[in-house]
mmCIF file of C-alpha atoms in Angstrom:
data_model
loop_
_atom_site.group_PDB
_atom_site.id
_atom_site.type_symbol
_atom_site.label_atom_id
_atom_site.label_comp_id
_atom_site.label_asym_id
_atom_site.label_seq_id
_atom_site.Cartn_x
_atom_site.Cartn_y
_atom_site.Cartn_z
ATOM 1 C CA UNK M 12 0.000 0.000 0.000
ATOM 2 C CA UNK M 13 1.082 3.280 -0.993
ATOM 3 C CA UNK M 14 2.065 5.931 2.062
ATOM 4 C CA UNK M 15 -0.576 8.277 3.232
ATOM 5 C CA UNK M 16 -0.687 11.632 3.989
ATOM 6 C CA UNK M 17 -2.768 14.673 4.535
ATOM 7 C CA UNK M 18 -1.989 17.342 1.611
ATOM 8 C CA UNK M 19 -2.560 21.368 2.001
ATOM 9 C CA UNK M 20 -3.882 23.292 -0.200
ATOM 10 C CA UNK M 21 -3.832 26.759 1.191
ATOM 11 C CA UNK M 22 0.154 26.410 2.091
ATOM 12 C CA UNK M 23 1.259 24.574 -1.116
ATOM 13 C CA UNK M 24 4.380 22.438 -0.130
ATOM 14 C CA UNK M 25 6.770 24.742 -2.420
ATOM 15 C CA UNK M 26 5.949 27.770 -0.492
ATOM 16 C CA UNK M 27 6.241 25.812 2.612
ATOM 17 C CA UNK M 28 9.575 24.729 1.696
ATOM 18 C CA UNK M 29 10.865 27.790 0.584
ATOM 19 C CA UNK M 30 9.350 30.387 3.778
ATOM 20 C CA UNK M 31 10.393 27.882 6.398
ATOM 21 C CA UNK M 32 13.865 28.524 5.225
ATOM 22 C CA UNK M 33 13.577 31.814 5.929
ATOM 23 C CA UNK M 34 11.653 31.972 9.636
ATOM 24 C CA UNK M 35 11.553 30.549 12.670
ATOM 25 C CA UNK M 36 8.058 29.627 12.728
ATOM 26 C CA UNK M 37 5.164 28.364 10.829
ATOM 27 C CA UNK M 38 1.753 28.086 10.595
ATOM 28 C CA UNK M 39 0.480 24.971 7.856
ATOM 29 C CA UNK M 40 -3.278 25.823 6.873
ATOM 30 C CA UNK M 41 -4.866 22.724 6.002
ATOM 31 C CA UNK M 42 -8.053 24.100 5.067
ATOM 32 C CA UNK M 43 -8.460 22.258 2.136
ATOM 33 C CA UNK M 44 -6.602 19.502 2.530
ATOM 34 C CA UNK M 45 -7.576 15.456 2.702
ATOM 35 C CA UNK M 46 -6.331 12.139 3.067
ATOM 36 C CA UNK M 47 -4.130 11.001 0.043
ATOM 37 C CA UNK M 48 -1.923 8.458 -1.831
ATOM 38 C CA UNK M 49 -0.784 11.438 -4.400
ATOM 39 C CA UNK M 50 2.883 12.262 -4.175
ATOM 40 C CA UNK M 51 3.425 15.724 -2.849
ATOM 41 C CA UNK M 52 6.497 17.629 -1.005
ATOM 42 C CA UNK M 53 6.854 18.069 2.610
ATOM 43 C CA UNK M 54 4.524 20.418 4.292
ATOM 44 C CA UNK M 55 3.937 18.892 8.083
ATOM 45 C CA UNK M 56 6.538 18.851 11.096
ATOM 46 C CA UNK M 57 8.930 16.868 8.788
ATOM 47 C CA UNK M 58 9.942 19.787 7.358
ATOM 48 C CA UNK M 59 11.954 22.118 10.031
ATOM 49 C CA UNK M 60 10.165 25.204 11.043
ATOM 50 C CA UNK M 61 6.725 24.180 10.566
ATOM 51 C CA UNK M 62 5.418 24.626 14.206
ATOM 52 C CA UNK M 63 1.284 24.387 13.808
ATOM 53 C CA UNK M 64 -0.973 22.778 11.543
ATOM 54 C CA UNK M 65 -4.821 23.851 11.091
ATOM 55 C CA UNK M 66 -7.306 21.002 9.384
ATOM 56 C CA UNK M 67 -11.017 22.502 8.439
ATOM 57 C CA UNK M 68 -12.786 18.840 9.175
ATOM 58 C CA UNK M 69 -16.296 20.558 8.134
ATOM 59 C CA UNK M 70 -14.865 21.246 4.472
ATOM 60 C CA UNK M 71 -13.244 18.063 2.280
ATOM 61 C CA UNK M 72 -13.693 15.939 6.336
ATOM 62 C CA UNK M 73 -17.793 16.738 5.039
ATOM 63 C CA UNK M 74 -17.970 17.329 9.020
ATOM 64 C CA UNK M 75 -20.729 19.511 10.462
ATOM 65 C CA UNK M 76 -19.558 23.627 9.368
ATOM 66 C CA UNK M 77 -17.258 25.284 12.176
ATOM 67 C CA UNK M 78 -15.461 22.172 13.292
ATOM 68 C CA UNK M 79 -11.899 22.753 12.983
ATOM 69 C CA UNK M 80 -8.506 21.347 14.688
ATOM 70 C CA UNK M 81 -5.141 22.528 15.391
ATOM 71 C CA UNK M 82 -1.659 20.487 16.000
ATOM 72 C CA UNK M 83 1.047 22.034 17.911
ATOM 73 C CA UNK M 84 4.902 20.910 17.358
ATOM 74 C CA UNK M 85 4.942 20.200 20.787
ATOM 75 C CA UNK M 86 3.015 21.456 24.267
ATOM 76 C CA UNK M 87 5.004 24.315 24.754
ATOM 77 C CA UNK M 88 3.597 25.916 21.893
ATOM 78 C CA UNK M 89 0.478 24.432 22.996
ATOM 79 C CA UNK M 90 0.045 26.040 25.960
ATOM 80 C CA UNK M 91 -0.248 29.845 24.410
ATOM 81 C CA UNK M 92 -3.737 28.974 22.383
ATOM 82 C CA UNK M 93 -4.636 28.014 26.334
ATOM 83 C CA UNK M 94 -6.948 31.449 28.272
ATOM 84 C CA UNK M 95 -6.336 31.648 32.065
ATOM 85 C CA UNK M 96 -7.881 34.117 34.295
ATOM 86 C CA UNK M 97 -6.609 34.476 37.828
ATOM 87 C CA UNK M 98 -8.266 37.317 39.169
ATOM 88 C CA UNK M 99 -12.072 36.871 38.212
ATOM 89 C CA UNK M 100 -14.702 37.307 40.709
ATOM 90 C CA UNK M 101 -15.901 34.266 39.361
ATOM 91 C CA UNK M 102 -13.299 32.521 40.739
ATOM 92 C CA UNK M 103 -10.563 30.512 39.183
ATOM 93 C CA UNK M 104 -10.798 30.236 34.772
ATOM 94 C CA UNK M 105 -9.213 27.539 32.390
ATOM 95 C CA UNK M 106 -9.891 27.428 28.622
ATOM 96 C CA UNK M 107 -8.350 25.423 25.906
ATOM 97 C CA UNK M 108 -9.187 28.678 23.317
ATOM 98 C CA UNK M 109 -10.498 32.122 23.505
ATOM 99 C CA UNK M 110 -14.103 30.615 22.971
ATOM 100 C CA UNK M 111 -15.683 29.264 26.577
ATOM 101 C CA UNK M 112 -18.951 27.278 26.166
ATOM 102 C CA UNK M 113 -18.677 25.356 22.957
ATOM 103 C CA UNK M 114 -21.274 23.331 21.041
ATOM 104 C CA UNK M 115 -21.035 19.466 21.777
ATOM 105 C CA UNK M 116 -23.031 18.421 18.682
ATOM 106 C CA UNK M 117 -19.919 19.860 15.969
ATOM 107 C CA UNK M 118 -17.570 17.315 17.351
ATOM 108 C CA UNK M 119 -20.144 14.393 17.583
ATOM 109 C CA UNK M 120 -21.353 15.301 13.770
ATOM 110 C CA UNK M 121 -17.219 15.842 13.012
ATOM 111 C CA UNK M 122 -16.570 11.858 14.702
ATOM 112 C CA UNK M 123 -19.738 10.507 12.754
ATOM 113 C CA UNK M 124 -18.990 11.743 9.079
ATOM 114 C CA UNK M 125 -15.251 10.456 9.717
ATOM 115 C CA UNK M 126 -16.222 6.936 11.339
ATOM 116 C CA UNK M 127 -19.007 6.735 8.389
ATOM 117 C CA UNK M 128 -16.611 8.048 5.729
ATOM 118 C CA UNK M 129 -13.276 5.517 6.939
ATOM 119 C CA UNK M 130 -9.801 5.834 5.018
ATOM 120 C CA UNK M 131 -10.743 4.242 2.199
ATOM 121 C CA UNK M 132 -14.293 6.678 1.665
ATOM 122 C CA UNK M 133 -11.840 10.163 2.238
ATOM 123 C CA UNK M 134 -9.287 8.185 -0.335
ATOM 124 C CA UNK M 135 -12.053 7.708 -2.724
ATOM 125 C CA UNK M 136 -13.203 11.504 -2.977
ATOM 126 C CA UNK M 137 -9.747 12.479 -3.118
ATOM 127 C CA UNK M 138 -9.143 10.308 -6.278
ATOM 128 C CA UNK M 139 -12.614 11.987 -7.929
ATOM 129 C CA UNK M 140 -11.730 15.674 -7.121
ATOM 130 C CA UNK M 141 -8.281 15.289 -8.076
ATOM 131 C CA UNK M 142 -9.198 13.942 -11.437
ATOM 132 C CA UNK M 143 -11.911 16.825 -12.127
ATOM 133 C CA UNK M 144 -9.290 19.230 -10.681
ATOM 134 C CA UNK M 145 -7.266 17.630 -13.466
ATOM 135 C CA UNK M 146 -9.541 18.087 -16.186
ATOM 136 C CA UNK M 147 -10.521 21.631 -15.294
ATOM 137 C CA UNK M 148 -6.732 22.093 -15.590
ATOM 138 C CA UNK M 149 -6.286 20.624 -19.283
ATOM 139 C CA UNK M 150 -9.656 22.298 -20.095
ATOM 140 C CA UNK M 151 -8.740 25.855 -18.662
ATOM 141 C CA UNK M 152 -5.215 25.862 -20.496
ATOM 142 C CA UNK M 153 -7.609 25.072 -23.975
ATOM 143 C CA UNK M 154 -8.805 28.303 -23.684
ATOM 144 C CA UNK M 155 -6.705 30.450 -25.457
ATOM 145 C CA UNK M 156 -7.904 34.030 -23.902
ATOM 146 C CA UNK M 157 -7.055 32.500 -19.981
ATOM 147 C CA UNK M 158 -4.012 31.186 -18.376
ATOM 148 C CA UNK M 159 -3.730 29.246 -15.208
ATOM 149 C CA UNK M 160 -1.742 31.112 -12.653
ATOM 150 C CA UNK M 161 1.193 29.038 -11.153
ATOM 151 C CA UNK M 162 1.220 25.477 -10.716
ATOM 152 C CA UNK M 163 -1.702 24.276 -8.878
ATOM 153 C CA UNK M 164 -0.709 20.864 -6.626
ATOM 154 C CA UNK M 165 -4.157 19.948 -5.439
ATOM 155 C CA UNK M 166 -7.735 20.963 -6.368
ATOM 156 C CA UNK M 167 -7.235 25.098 -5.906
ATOM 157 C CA UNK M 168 -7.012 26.353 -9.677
ATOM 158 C CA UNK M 169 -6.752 29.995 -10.145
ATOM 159 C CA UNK M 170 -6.661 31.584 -13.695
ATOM 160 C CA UNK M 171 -6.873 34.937 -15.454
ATOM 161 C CA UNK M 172 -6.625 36.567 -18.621
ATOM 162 C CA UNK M 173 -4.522 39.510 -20.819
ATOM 163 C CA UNK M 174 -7.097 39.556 -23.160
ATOM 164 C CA UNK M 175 -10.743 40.057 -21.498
ATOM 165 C CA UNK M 176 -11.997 41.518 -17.893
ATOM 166 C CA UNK M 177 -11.274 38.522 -16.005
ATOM 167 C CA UNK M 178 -14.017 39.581 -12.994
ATOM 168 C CA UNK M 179 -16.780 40.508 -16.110
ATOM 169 C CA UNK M 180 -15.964 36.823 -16.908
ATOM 170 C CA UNK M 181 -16.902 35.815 -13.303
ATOM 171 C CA UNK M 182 -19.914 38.051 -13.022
ATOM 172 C CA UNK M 183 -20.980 36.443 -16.478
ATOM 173 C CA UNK M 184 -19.967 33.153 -14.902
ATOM 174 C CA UNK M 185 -22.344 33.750 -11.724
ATOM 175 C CA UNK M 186 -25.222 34.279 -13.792
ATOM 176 C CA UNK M 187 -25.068 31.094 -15.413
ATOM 177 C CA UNK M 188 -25.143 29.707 -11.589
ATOM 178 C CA UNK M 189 -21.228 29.213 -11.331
ATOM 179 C CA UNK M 190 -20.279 30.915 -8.155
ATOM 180 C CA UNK M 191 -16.251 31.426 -8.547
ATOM 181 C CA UNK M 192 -13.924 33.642 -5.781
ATOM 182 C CA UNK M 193 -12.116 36.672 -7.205
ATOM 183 C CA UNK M 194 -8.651 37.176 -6.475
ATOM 184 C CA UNK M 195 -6.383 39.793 -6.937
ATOM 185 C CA UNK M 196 -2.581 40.529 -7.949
ATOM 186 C CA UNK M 197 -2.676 39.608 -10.351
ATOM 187 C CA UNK M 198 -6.519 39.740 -11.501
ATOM 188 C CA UNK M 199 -8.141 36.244 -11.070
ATOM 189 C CA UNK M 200 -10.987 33.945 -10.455
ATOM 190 C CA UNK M 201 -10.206 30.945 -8.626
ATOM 191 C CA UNK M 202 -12.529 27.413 -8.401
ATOM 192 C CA UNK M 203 -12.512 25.245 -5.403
ATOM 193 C CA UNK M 204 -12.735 21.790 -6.659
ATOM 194 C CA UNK M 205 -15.462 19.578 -4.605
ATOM 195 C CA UNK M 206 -17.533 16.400 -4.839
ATOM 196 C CA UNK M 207 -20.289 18.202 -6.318
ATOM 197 C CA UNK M 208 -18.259 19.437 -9.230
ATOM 198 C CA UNK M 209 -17.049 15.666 -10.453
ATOM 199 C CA UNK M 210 -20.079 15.394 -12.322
ATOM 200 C CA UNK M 211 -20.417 18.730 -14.258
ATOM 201 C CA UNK M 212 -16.920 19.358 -14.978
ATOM 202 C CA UNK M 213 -18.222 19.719 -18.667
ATOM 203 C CA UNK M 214 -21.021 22.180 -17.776
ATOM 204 C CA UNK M 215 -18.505 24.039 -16.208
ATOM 205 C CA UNK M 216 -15.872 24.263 -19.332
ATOM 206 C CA UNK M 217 -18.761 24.843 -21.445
ATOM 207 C CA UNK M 218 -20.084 27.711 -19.801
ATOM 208 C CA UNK M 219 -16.580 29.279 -19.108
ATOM 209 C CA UNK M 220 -15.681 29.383 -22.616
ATOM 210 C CA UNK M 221 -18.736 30.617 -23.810
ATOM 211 C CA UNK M 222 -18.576 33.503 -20.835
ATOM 212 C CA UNK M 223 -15.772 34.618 -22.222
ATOM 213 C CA UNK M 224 -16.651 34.629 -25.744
ATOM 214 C CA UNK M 225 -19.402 36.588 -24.646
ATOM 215 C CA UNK M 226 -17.438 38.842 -22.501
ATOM 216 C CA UNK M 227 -14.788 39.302 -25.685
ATOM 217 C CA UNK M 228 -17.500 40.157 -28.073
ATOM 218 C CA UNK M 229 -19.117 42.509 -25.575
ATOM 219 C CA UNK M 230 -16.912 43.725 -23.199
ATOM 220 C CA UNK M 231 -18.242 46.092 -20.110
ATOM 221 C CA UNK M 232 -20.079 45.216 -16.977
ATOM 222 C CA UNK M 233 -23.039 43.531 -16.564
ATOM 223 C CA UNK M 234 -25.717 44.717 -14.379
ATOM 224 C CA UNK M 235 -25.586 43.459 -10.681
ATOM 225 C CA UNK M 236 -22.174 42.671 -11.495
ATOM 226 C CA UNK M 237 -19.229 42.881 -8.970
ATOM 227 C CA UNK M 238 -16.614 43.931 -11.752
ATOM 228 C CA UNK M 239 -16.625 47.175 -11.163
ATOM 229 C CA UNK M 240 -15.683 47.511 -7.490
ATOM 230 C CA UNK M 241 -12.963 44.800 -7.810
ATOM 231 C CA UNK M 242 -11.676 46.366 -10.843
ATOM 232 C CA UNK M 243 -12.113 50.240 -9.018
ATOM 233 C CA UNK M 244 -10.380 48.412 -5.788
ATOM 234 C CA UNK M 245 -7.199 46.898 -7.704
ATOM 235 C CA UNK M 246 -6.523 50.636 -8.695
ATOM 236 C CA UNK M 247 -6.823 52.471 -5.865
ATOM 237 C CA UNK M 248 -3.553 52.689 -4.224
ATOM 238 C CA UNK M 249 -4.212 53.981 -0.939
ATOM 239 C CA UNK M 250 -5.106 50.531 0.600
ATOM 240 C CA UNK M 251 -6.382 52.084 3.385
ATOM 241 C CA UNK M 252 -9.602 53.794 1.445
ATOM 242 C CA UNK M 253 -10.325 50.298 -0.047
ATOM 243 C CA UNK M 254 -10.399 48.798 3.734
ATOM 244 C CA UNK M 255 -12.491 51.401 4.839
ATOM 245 C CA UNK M 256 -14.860 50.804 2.100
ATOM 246 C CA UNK M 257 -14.969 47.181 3.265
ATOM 247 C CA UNK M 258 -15.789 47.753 6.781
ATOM 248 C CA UNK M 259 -18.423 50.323 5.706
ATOM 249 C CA UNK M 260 -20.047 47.676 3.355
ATOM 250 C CA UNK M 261 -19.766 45.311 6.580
ATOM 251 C CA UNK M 262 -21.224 47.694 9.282
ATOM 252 C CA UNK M 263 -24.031 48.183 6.894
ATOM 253 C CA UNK M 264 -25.137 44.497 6.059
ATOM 254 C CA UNK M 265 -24.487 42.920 9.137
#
């Protein structure tokens, strides 16, 4: 049997190897990542400098949403996520995080979907959405107006274009149903690659290429559209102005 390990996608194992050369300490997000057989470079506490490592179990773990874990190097660096208070009224406080009362019923759901799901079930869907990650790939690079941007390891793949409004694309993309992340520096879209997106990997090249046909033969924004605040935002150098304008959009729909 093949070796198994978990594989990042948020801190791809290049970057890893590169930045841990550089600091003292490092924080692996997992976010994305699964169970696999697929040959990848070091990312975990093999490689020197790595000191935590975050796993989202409610994303590829299909765990109940908010359940998360953390692994520490070792307990020293444990013991800082720890809250003590010494001096409350209350009397004497302990708490493994910042949070106090926690919801039982996230780590029950997290245990059941991973004791229904086994190794081989997590090794199964990592096979499928690596293959459709694979084909999105091949599919995105036979577009000639986009370009994938880097080297994507897992199922993360981020593209863009020097020929056509890359975020008009998107907006033209969301009202077809596809519901892609915008990026910026450079200008991109990115797709998370999922179970549900095995099956309509054609759909999904279809519609791309024809969005940005259509978005080539009649470039501008399209009503509703987000285009023109990401494409406003990448100009505006003060960053500060463009924060502000995202706390104001917060305070006022929350």
């Amino acid at each position: 049997m093949a070796s198994l390990s978990f594989f990042s996608n948020i801190c791809c194992p290049r970057f890893i190897s590169t930045l841990t050369s550089l600091v003292s300490f490092c924080a692996c997000t997992c976010s994305l990542g699964s169970i696999s057989r697929y040959p990848i470079r070091p990312f975990d506490f093999s490689v020197k400098g790595v000191t935590s490592i975050s796993v989202d179990v409610h994303k590829y773990g299909l765990a109940p949403k908010g359940t998360s874990i953390v692994l520490y190097r070792n307990h020293e660096l444990r013991k800082h996520q720890f809250v003590a208070v010494t001096e409350w009224t209350g009397g004497l406080y302990v708490s493994p995080s910042i949070a106090g009362s926690r919801p039982g019923g996230l780590i029950a759901g997290a245990w059941a979907a991973m004791v229904s799901l086994g190794q081989e079930g997590y090794l199964e869907n990592t096979r499928e959405i690596m293959e459709a990650s694979k084909r999105i790939q091949k599919g995105i690079k036979e577009i000639p107006d986009l370009f994938i941007v880097g080297r994507p390891d897992m199922t993360i793949v981020a593209f863009g274009s020097k020929c056509v409004d890359i975020f008009e694309v998107n907006d033209m993309m969301s009202s077809r149903g596809w519901h892609l992340n915008a990026l910026q520096k450079p200008n991109s879209i990115h797709i998370c690659v999922t179970l549900q997106h095995v099956p309509v990997v054609d759909d999904f090249l279809r519609d791309l290429r024809e969005s940005v046909q259509t978005v080539k033969a009649n470039p501008g924004p399209i009503k509703g559209g987000l285009a023109p605040i990401y494409g406003a935002a990448g100009k505006m150098p003060d960053r500060g102005t463009v924060e502000d304008l995202l706390l104001n959009f917060m305070d006022s729909s929350c």
